[in-house]
Tab-separated table of C-alpha atoms and ligand atoms in Angstrom:
chain	number	residue	atom	x	y	z
Y	1	MET	CA	-8.390	3.742	-28.701
Y	2	GLY	CA	-11.579	5.545	-27.612
Y	3	TRP	CA	-12.179	9.230	-28.471
Y	4	PRO	CA	-9.242	11.163	-29.983
Y	5	PHE	CA	-6.965	12.602	-27.282
Y	6	ILE	CA	-9.305	11.949	-24.303
Y	7	GLY	CA	-9.670	8.203	-25.172
Y	8	GLY	CA	-10.682	6.332	-22.073
Y	9	THR	CA	-9.702	9.084	-19.581
Y	10	LEU	CA	-13.212	10.240	-18.750
Y	11	GLN	CA	-14.533	6.698	-18.427
Y	12	LEU	CA	-11.561	5.721	-16.204
Y	13	TYR	CA	-11.659	8.717	-13.877
Y	14	SER	CA	-15.367	9.355	-13.665
Y	15	GLN	CA	-16.488	5.922	-12.560
Y	16	ASP	CA	-15.416	2.937	-10.618
Y	17	PRO	CA	-12.165	1.909	-12.402
Y	18	ASN	CA	-13.163	-1.740	-11.840
Y	19	ILE	CA	-15.998	-1.281	-14.259
Y	20	PHE	CA	-13.742	0.418	-16.825
Y	21	PHE	CA	-11.060	-2.270	-16.755
Y	22	ALA	CA	-13.371	-5.220	-16.391
Y	23	SER	CA	-15.601	-4.162	-19.296
Y	24	LYS	CA	-12.568	-3.519	-21.526
Y	25	GLN	CA	-11.022	-6.857	-20.593
Y	26	LYS	CA	-14.326	-8.649	-21.313
Y	27	ARG	CA	-14.510	-6.976	-24.759
Y	28	TYR	CA	-10.912	-7.060	-25.891
Y	29	GLY	CA	-9.101	-9.677	-23.831
Y	30	GLU	CA	-6.107	-9.482	-21.512
Y	31	ILE	CA	-4.153	-6.994	-23.532
Y	32	PHE	CA	-5.755	-3.851	-24.995
Y	33	LYS	CA	-4.953	-0.271	-25.843
Y	34	THR	CA	-6.536	3.087	-25.171
Y	35	HIS	CA	-5.622	6.757	-24.549
Y	36	ILE	CA	-5.297	7.880	-20.890
Y	37	LEU	CA	-4.606	11.581	-20.200
Y	38	GLY	CA	-3.637	12.098	-23.865
Y	39	CYS	CA	-1.090	9.256	-23.907
Y	40	PRO	CA	-1.442	6.033	-25.881
Y	41	CYS	CA	-1.500	3.183	-23.335
Y	42	VAL	CA	-1.272	-0.601	-23.424
Y	43	MET	CA	-3.185	-2.246	-20.558
Y	44	LEU	CA	-2.070	-5.625	-19.307
Y	45	ALA	CA	-4.458	-7.869	-17.370
Y	46	SER	CA	-2.498	-11.154	-17.614
Y	47	ARG	CA	-0.016	-12.243	-15.003
Y	48	GLU	CA	2.534	-13.297	-17.655
Y	49	ALA	CA	2.430	-9.883	-19.346
Y	50	VAL	CA	2.719	-8.059	-15.983
Y	51	ARG	CA	5.768	-10.165	-15.120
Y	52	PHE	CA	7.267	-9.457	-18.520
Y	53	VAL	CA	7.012	-5.697	-17.984
Y	54	LEU	CA	7.851	-5.400	-14.276
Y	55	VAL	CA	10.439	-8.206	-13.917
Y	56	THR	CA	11.815	-9.852	-17.076
Y	57	LEU	CA	12.297	-6.752	-19.236
Y	58	ALA	CA	12.026	-4.167	-16.465
Y	59	HIS	CA	14.970	-2.191	-17.997
Y	60	LEU	CA	12.923	-1.478	-21.097
Y	61	PHE	CA	10.035	-0.006	-19.088
Y	62	LYS	CA	10.810	3.081	-17.068
Y	63	PRO	CA	8.584	4.445	-14.310
Y	64	THR	CA	6.462	7.388	-15.375
Y	65	TYR	CA	4.394	9.785	-13.295
Y	66	PRO	CA	2.633	13.092	-13.976
Y	67	LYS	CA	4.970	16.116	-13.637
Y	68	SER	CA	2.776	17.449	-10.837
Y	69	LYS	CA	3.467	14.405	-8.745
Y	70	GLU	CA	7.236	14.681	-9.338
Y	71	LYS	CA	7.101	18.339	-8.210
Y	72	LEU	CA	4.993	17.549	-5.190
Y	73	ILE	CA	7.178	14.778	-3.872
Y	74	GLY	CA	10.567	15.959	-5.191
Y	75	PRO	CA	12.212	14.777	-8.433
Y	76	ALA	CA	15.092	12.927	-6.731
Y	77	ALA	CA	12.765	10.484	-4.957
Y	78	LEU	CA	13.564	6.887	-5.915
Y	79	PHE	CA	10.362	5.905	-7.681
Y	80	PHE	CA	11.029	8.323	-10.557
Y	81	HIS	CA	14.370	6.741	-11.344
Y	82	GLN	CA	15.869	3.696	-13.077
Y	83	GLY	CA	19.437	2.316	-13.094
Y	84	ASP	CA	22.317	3.098	-10.730
Y	85	TYR	CA	20.790	5.972	-8.774
Y	86	HIS	CA	17.611	3.906	-8.200
Y	87	ILE	CA	19.597	0.864	-7.096
Y	88	ARG	CA	21.638	3.001	-4.603
Y	89	LEU	CA	18.571	4.674	-3.062
Y	90	ARG	CA	16.616	1.431	-3.017
Y	91	LYS	CA	19.331	-0.328	-0.998
Y	92	LEU	CA	19.246	2.488	1.584
Y	93	VAL	CA	15.429	2.544	1.838
Y	94	GLN	CA	15.132	-1.236	1.861
Y	95	GLY	CA	17.823	-1.551	4.561
Y	96	SER	CA	15.907	0.739	6.889
Y	97	LEU	CA	12.631	-1.107	6.255
Y	98	SER	CA	13.911	-4.712	6.590
Y	99	PRO	CA	12.421	-7.041	9.210
Y	100	GLU	CA	15.677	-6.691	11.284
Y	101	SER	CA	15.156	-2.879	11.390
Y	102	ILE	CA	11.403	-2.755	11.910
Y	103	ARG	CA	11.223	-5.373	14.651
Y	104	ASN	CA	12.432	-2.646	17.006
Y	105	LEU	CA	9.399	-0.517	16.148
Y	106	VAL	CA	6.782	-2.804	17.637
Y	107	ALA	CA	6.591	-1.032	20.999
Y	108	ASP	CA	6.348	2.483	19.339
Y	109	ILE	CA	3.667	1.405	16.818
Y	110	ASP	CA	1.750	-0.372	19.578
Y	111	ALA	CA	1.818	2.712	21.853
Y	112	MET	CA	0.813	5.006	18.969
Y	113	THR	CA	-2.137	2.857	17.823
Y	114	ALA	CA	-3.312	2.302	21.417
Y	115	SER	CA	-3.339	6.073	22.168
Y	116	THR	CA	-4.979	6.925	18.850
Y	117	LEU	CA	-7.768	4.403	19.527
Y	118	GLU	CA	-8.103	5.645	23.094
Y	119	SER	CA	-8.917	9.117	21.668
Y	120	TRP	CA	-11.675	7.599	19.499
Y	121	HIS	CA	-13.475	6.019	22.431
Y	122	GLY	CA	-16.917	7.271	23.455
Y	123	GLY	CA	-19.253	7.024	20.515
Y	124	ARG	CA	-18.312	10.227	18.719
Y	125	ILE	CA	-18.443	9.872	14.952
Y	126	ILE	CA	-14.939	9.277	13.659
Y	127	ASN	CA	-13.933	9.633	10.033
Y	128	THR	CA	-11.917	6.440	10.020
Y	129	PHE	CA	-9.825	7.240	6.955
Y	130	HIS	CA	-9.137	10.811	7.913
Y	131	GLU	CA	-7.997	9.777	11.421
Y	132	MET	CA	-5.824	6.946	10.089
Y	133	LYS	CA	-3.980	9.593	8.040
Y	134	LYS	CA	-3.715	12.241	10.832
Y	135	ALA	CA	-1.690	9.929	12.976
Y	136	ARG	CA	0.888	9.731	10.157
Y	137	LYS	CA	0.843	13.474	9.465
Y	138	ARG	CA	2.610	13.985	12.799
Y	139	LEU	CA	5.624	12.200	11.307
Y	140	SER	CA	6.193	14.756	8.556
Y	141	GLU	CA	5.902	17.694	10.975
Y	142	ILE	CA	8.861	16.431	12.984
Y	143	LEU	CA	11.003	15.371	10.008
Y	144	SER	CA	12.843	18.669	9.367
Y	145	GLU	CA	13.519	19.150	13.067
Y	146	ILE	CA	15.144	15.704	13.262
Y	147	ILE	CA	17.357	16.305	10.175
Y	148	ARG	CA	18.610	19.533	11.740
Y	149	GLU	CA	19.309	17.874	15.025
Y	150	ARG	CA	21.039	14.833	13.496
Y	151	LYS	CA	23.306	17.014	11.434
Y	152	GLU	CA	24.112	19.250	14.385
Y	153	LYS	CA	24.895	16.386	16.759
Y	154	LYS	CA	26.406	14.141	14.009
Y	155	LEU	CA	24.176	11.252	15.178
Y	156	LEU	CA	24.780	7.925	13.425
Y	157	GLU	CA	21.354	6.281	13.562
Y	158	LYS	CA	20.534	3.204	11.389
Y	159	ASP	CA	17.010	4.244	10.417
Y	160	LEU	CA	15.945	5.623	7.025
Y	161	LEU	CA	17.155	9.136	7.665
Y	162	GLY	CA	20.364	7.826	9.136
Y	163	CYS	CA	20.913	5.603	6.075
Y	164	LEU	CA	20.259	8.575	3.726
Y	165	LEU	CA	22.473	10.977	5.722
Y	166	ASN	CA	25.384	8.587	6.043
Y	167	SER	CA	25.480	6.988	2.584
Y	168	LYS	CA	28.554	7.437	0.353
Y	169	ASP	CA	28.792	6.143	-3.197
Y	170	GLU	CA	31.928	4.417	-4.665
Y	171	ASN	CA	33.535	7.843	-5.150
Y	172	GLY	CA	32.855	8.856	-1.574
Y	173	GLU	CA	30.046	11.258	-2.609
Y	174	VAL	CA	27.265	11.831	-0.067
Y	175	LEU	CA	23.660	12.509	-1.061
Y	176	THR	CA	22.707	16.149	-1.450
Y	177	ASP	CA	20.168	17.694	0.978
Y	178	ASP	CA	17.572	17.768	-1.825
Y	179	GLN	CA	18.108	14.051	-2.541
Y	180	ILE	CA	17.734	13.262	1.189
Y	181	ALA	CA	14.631	15.431	1.586
Y	182	ASP	CA	12.965	14.120	-1.635
Y	183	ASN	CA	13.505	10.512	-0.567
Y	184	ALA	CA	12.437	10.966	3.032
Y	185	ILE	CA	9.267	12.769	1.911
Y	186	GLY	CA	8.876	10.245	-0.917
Y	187	VAL	CA	8.799	7.342	1.561
Y	188	LEU	CA	6.325	9.193	3.822
Y	189	PHE	CA	4.161	9.891	0.728
Y	190	ALA	CA	4.321	6.226	-0.415
Y	191	ALA	CA	3.572	5.033	3.144
Y	192	GLN	CA	0.735	7.441	4.190
Y	193	ASP	CA	-2.508	7.107	2.210
Y	194	THR	CA	-1.731	3.544	1.149
Y	195	THR	CA	-1.583	2.076	4.649
Y	196	ALA	CA	-4.377	4.334	5.889
Y	197	SER	CA	-6.676	3.168	3.050
Y	198	VAL	CA	-6.060	-0.502	3.702
Y	199	MET	CA	-6.552	-0.047	7.460
Y	200	THR	CA	-9.896	1.666	6.777
Y	201	TRP	CA	-10.925	-1.296	4.649
Y	202	ILE	CA	-9.930	-3.706	7.386
Y	203	VAL	CA	-12.185	-1.831	9.877
Y	204	LYS	CA	-15.045	-2.114	7.362
Y	205	TYR	CA	-14.527	-5.741	6.339
Y	206	LEU	CA	-14.401	-6.835	9.967
Y	207	HIS	CA	-17.477	-4.781	10.741
Y	208	ASP	CA	-19.409	-6.364	7.880
Y	209	ASN	CA	-18.330	-9.925	8.664
Y	210	PRO	CA	-19.311	-10.628	12.321
Y	211	LYS	CA	-18.147	-14.282	12.275
Y	212	LEU	CA	-14.690	-13.289	11.091
Y	213	LEU	CA	-14.577	-10.478	13.600
Y	214	GLU	CA	-15.202	-13.020	16.377
Y	215	ALA	CA	-12.355	-15.206	15.151
Y	216	VAL	CA	-9.994	-12.178	14.976
Y	217	LYS	CA	-11.124	-11.027	18.435
Y	218	SER	CA	-10.497	-14.370	19.999
Y	219	GLU	CA	-7.001	-14.552	18.447
Y	220	GLN	CA	-6.134	-11.043	19.617
Y	221	LYS	CA	-7.736	-11.257	23.049
Y	222	ALA	CA	-5.751	-14.384	23.816
Y	223	ILE	CA	-2.545	-12.439	23.061
Y	224	ARG	CA	-3.649	-9.462	25.150
Y	225	LYS	CA	-4.675	-11.754	28.031
Y	226	GLN	CA	-1.301	-13.516	28.025
Y	227	ASN	CA	0.601	-10.255	27.976
Y	228	GLU	CA	-1.532	-8.815	30.813
Y	229	GLU	CA	-1.017	-11.887	32.933
Y	230	GLU	CA	2.720	-11.805	32.394
Y	231	GLY	CA	2.956	-7.976	32.610
Y	232	LYS	CA	4.455	-7.871	29.077
Y	233	GLN	CA	3.979	-5.632	26.010
Y	234	LEU	CA	3.175	-6.859	22.494
Y	235	ASN	CA	6.355	-8.228	20.920
Y	236	TRP	CA	7.751	-9.000	17.501
Y	237	SER	CA	7.349	-12.765	17.741
Y	238	GLN	CA	3.680	-12.410	18.683
Y	239	THR	CA	3.171	-10.278	15.561
Y	240	ARG	CA	4.625	-13.265	13.544
Y	241	ASN	CA	1.970	-15.581	14.971
Y	242	MET	CA	-1.384	-14.032	14.227
Y	243	PRO	CA	-2.584	-16.419	11.424
Y	244	VAL	CA	-6.262	-15.411	11.370
Y	245	THR	CA	-5.542	-11.678	11.405
Y	246	TYR	CA	-2.736	-12.068	8.821
Y	247	ARG	CA	-5.147	-13.767	6.412
Y	248	VAL	CA	-7.672	-10.936	6.984
Y	249	ILE	CA	-4.911	-8.441	6.001
Y	250	LEU	CA	-4.001	-10.377	2.864
Y	251	GLU	CA	-7.679	-10.696	1.851
Y	252	SER	CA	-8.191	-6.974	2.492
Y	253	LEU	CA	-5.189	-6.155	0.283
Y	254	ARG	CA	-6.662	-8.374	-2.447
Y	255	MET	CA	-10.285	-7.193	-2.172
Y	256	ALA	CA	-9.504	-3.500	-1.945
Y	257	SER	CA	-6.563	-3.630	-4.381
Y	258	ILE	CA	-5.931	-0.023	-3.473
Y	259	ILE	CA	-3.152	0.236	-6.056
Y	260	SER	CA	-5.361	-0.980	-8.908
Y	261	PHE	CA	-2.615	-0.487	-11.509
Y	262	THR	CA	0.730	1.220	-12.144
Y	263	PHE	CA	2.323	3.015	-15.069
Y	264	ARG	CA	5.509	2.367	-17.017
Y	265	GLU	CA	6.750	3.772	-20.298
Y	266	ALA	CA	8.450	1.684	-23.038
Y	267	VAL	CA	11.956	3.094	-23.695
Y	268	ALA	CA	12.207	1.122	-27.013
Y	269	ASP	CA	9.843	-0.772	-29.270
Y	270	VAL	CA	9.162	-4.021	-27.426
Y	271	GLU	CA	7.523	-7.151	-28.816
Y	272	TYR	CA	5.352	-9.278	-26.556
Y	273	LYS	CA	3.607	-12.394	-27.929
Y	274	GLY	CA	3.303	-10.853	-31.386
Y	275	TYR	CA	2.097	-7.457	-30.153
Y	276	ILE	CA	4.424	-4.430	-30.600
Y	277	ILE	CA	4.471	-1.959	-27.721
Y	278	PRO	CA	5.818	1.155	-29.425
Y	279	LYS	CA	8.610	3.279	-27.787
Y	280	GLY	CA	7.051	6.083	-25.709
Y	281	TRP	CA	3.767	4.345	-25.089
Y	282	LYS	CA	2.592	3.916	-21.516
Y	283	VAL	CA	2.054	0.416	-20.164
Y	284	MET	CA	-0.287	-0.262	-17.340
Y	285	PRO	CA	-0.102	-3.543	-15.367
Y	286	LEU	CA	-3.617	-4.053	-13.986
Y	287	PHE	CA	-3.114	-5.620	-10.547
Y	288	ARG	CA	-6.789	-5.361	-9.607
Y	289	ASN	CA	-7.987	-7.349	-12.608
Y	290	ILE	CA	-5.608	-10.182	-11.750
Y	291	HIS	CA	-6.694	-10.038	-8.030
Y	292	HIS	CA	-10.321	-10.296	-9.114
Y	293	ASP	CA	-9.838	-13.010	-11.788
Y	294	PRO	CA	-12.092	-15.992	-10.873
Y	295	GLU	CA	-9.502	-18.316	-12.449
Y	296	PHE	CA	-7.067	-17.461	-9.580
Y	297	PHE	CA	-9.496	-16.373	-6.805
Y	298	THR	CA	-12.756	-18.352	-6.668
Y	299	ASP	CA	-15.787	-16.085	-6.113
Y	300	PRO	CA	-13.539	-13.019	-6.255
Y	301	GLN	CA	-16.123	-10.520	-4.904
Y	302	LYS	CA	-16.495	-12.523	-1.684
Y	303	PHE	CA	-14.360	-11.426	1.302
Y	304	ASP	CA	-12.923	-14.828	2.289
Y	305	PRO	CA	-9.578	-14.815	4.160
Y	306	SER	CA	-9.566	-18.612	4.277
Y	307	ARG	CA	-8.560	-18.636	0.603
Y	308	PHE	CA	-5.108	-17.629	1.847
Y	309	GLU	CA	-4.758	-20.873	3.825
Y	310	VAL	CA	-3.274	-21.986	0.504
Y	311	ALA	CA	-0.554	-19.780	-1.088
Y	312	PRO	CA	-1.811	-17.932	-4.196
Y	313	LYS	CA	-0.431	-19.026	-7.591
Y	314	PRO	CA	2.812	-17.265	-8.636
Y	315	ASN	CA	2.329	-13.718	-9.950
Y	316	THR	CA	-1.402	-13.579	-9.082
Y	317	PHE	CA	-1.145	-11.589	-5.858
Y	318	MET	CA	0.765	-8.325	-6.183
Y	319	PRO	CA	-0.694	-5.766	-3.776
Y	320	PHE	CA	2.881	-4.493	-3.289
Y	321	GLY	CA	3.847	-4.663	-6.991
Y	322	SER	CA	6.635	-6.787	-8.408
Y	323	GLY	CA	10.178	-6.499	-9.660
Y	324	VAL	CA	12.778	-3.725	-9.160
Y	325	HIS	CA	10.217	-1.152	-7.985
Y	326	ALA	CA	8.138	-3.482	-5.737
Y	327	CYS	CA	7.223	-1.924	-2.394
Y	328	PRO	CA	10.150	-1.902	0.035
Y	329	GLY	CA	7.681	-0.911	2.819
Y	330	ASN	CA	5.517	-4.015	2.547
Y	331	GLU	CA	6.782	-5.598	5.808
Y	332	LEU	CA	6.306	-2.341	7.750
Y	333	ALA	CA	2.845	-1.850	6.266
Y	334	LYS	CA	1.827	-5.363	7.302
Y	335	LEU	CA	3.345	-4.925	10.786
Y	336	GLU	CA	1.394	-1.680	11.287
Y	337	MET	CA	-1.814	-3.356	10.138
Y	338	LEU	CA	-1.278	-6.320	12.463
Y	339	ILE	CA	-0.617	-4.094	15.468
Y	340	MET	CA	-3.534	-1.805	14.663
Y	341	THR	CA	-5.850	-4.786	14.309
Y	342	HIS	CA	-4.443	-6.229	17.592
Y	343	ASN	CA	-5.365	-3.099	19.543
Y	344	LEU	CA	-8.709	-2.620	17.754
Y	345	ALA	CA	-10.068	-6.185	17.975
Y	346	SER	CA	-8.823	-6.968	21.462
Y	347	ASN	CA	-10.138	-3.823	23.055
Y	348	TYR	CA	-12.866	-2.086	20.974
Y	349	ARG	CA	-16.202	-2.527	19.342
Y	350	TRP	CA	-17.358	-0.282	16.567
Y	351	GLU	CA	-20.410	0.617	14.522
Y	352	ALA	CA	-20.307	2.170	11.036
Y	353	VAL	CA	-22.676	5.173	10.718
Y	354	GLY	CA	-24.797	5.943	7.636
Y	355	SER	CA	-24.509	4.203	4.275
Y	356	LYS	CA	-22.839	0.806	4.432
Y	357	SER	CA	-21.767	0.695	0.787
Y	358	GLY	CA	-20.076	2.871	-1.801
Y	359	ILE	CA	-16.479	3.685	-2.614
Y	360	GLN	CA	-14.737	6.996	-3.210
Y	361	TYR	CA	-11.483	7.506	-5.107
Y	362	GLY	CA	-8.897	9.987	-4.039
Y	363	PRO	CA	-6.956	8.502	-5.780
Y	364	PHE	CA	-6.953	5.274	-3.731
Y	365	PRO	CA	-10.291	3.598	-3.154
Y	366	VAL	CA	-11.706	4.067	0.339
Y	367	PRO	CA	-15.165	3.415	1.749
Y	368	ARG	CA	-17.568	6.296	1.058
Y	369	HIS	CA	-17.048	9.442	3.211
Y	370	GLY	CA	-13.983	7.805	4.798
Y	371	LEU	CA	-16.112	5.322	6.791
Y	372	PRO	CA	-17.753	7.417	9.517
Y	373	THR	CA	-17.705	5.133	12.568
Y	374	LYS	CA	-18.320	5.155	16.335
Y	375	PHE	CA	-15.872	3.346	18.620
Y	376	TRP	CA	-16.203	2.153	22.204
Y	377	LYS	CA	-13.554	0.627	24.435
Y	378	GLU	CA	-14.770	-2.765	25.690
Y	379	CYS	CA	-12.755	-3.123	28.840
Y	380	ILE	CA	-11.104	-0.270	30.683
Y	381	SER	CA	-7.983	-1.758	32.223
M	401	LIG	C1	-0.678	-1.189	2.495
M	401	LIG	C2	0.231	-0.321	2.199
M	401	LIG	C3	1.021	-0.210	0.961
M	401	LIG	C4	0.717	-0.658	-0.338
M	401	LIG	C5	-0.529	-1.351	-0.809
M	401	LIG	C6	1.872	-0.327	-1.169
M	401	LIG	C7	1.998	-0.615	-2.509
M	401	LIG	C8	3.090	-0.316	-3.309
M	401	LIG	C9	3.196	-0.667	-4.710
M	401	LIG	C10	2.146	-1.436	-5.518
M	401	LIG	C11	4.421	-0.190	-5.157
M	401	LIG	C12	5.002	-0.351	-6.544
M	401	LIG	C13	4.505	0.710	-7.485
M	401	LIG	C14	5.080	0.452	-8.901
M	401	LIG	O1	5.599	-0.602	-9.207
M	401	LIG	O2	4.887	1.361	-9.691
M	401	LIG	C15	5.054	0.537	-4.047
M	401	LIG	C16	6.238	1.154	-4.144
M	401	LIG	C17	6.820	1.819	-3.060
M	401	LIG	N1	6.395	1.801	-1.733
M	401	LIG	FE1	4.685	1.016	-1.051
M	401	LIG	N2	2.798	0.311	-0.398
M	401	LIG	C18	2.371	0.378	0.890
M	401	LIG	C19	3.006	0.913	1.990
M	401	LIG	C20	4.321	1.467	1.980
M	401	LIG	C21	5.056	1.855	3.135
M	401	LIG	C22	4.514	1.715	4.582
M	401	LIG	C23	6.203	2.407	2.694
M	401	LIG	C24	7.392	2.933	3.450
M	401	LIG	C25	7.494	3.077	4.746
M	401	LIG	C26	6.240	2.263	1.243
M	401	LIG	C27	7.271	2.703	0.402
M	401	LIG	C28	7.299	2.525	-0.983
M	401	LIG	C29	8.337	3.016	-1.801
M	401	LIG	C30	9.528	3.870	-1.371
M	401	LIG	C31	8.064	2.606	-3.112
M	401	LIG	C32	8.884	2.869	-4.384
M	401	LIG	C33	9.935	1.777	-4.594
M	401	LIG	C34	10.742	1.936	-5.851
M	401	LIG	O3	10.362	2.668	-6.739
M	401	LIG	O4	11.771	1.276	-5.913
M	401	LIG	N3	5.046	1.689	0.798
M	401	LIG	N4	4.197	0.396	-2.950
């Protein structure tokens, strides 16, 4: 259990969490216990155990977050809940993020990424991570204005806000303004640093692997050339047919494993393979350990998108979690990454500045100093 009260907290938060988890797993096996932030915790590094907690007996493991996070986002946001309220909110959020809904966003995402990249051109040093986030901050600034306008004009849009504003439960009750605000902000919160972190890793991995970059460039330039010749914009079906880029995105999600683990809390004593997980204990499924297990991913420290030419074994690849709380934004996140990579690889070259290695945690892992980089547009059309 480590030191009384502090347990493994210092080790976990003061160093690369990979080292903490990997060394514990090596010493104690796939299931082990420690104290994190004063709470007794069971850590799970086996895919069967993770499935047991997140899927099979999900009702016995409730989500748990620090109080500060609940306050920051708003306590009515869906990730803090279980049961009927969670199911209701999840349907609304999922509906607005389904492929049918997001396919209409291609043109907007394309225009936004193209203009952001345009503003990076010229060899100034860009803090890649910071800039990836800034583009998203604009969204939250306009949120309250849109809510006001929608309510005033009684607009019936089918997007996330529209779904939240127009939903009625079986008794005809609408969501309160607080529930709407908490969930809209909650989705922005869940969407922001996550996607920005992975995009930053993609910029780095492509930079560090020139052969792969060439393959991605040739895939994306062919699409751009075709669109230019036919006077068309990037469309949804083209985003469904970018196999090389798609594998780079999957491998970036695996390598970076930006959500290294998640937390649940046992709501009753639960037995798993002869171990008792006592009521009130935290349980941590360790996604990163599974993504870096050589049994499932040969030579796991190597960035090798070709490994995804074959589908990974069941429950070994969970960058978006698993079960009732799995990420409803995964299709949108992948769409944004595909479109960003399309614009970047087909039109720009870039050079990382300063140290090429090192990771910082805040709390998601990103390349050191947010990957300071210079960008140049290759062809001015
Ligand atoms: C690469 C980017 C992303 C990654 C790696 C990611 C990963 C995850 C993971 C692992 C979970 C599950 C956490 C758990 O089980 O405790 C999750 C939940 C969630 N994600 Fe994402 N996410 C990403 C982008 C997005 C985007 C773009 C959105 C929305 C537009 C989004 C919205 C959500 C929401 C609302 C939840 C909570 C779902 C629930 O509790 O039912 N995420 N995400």
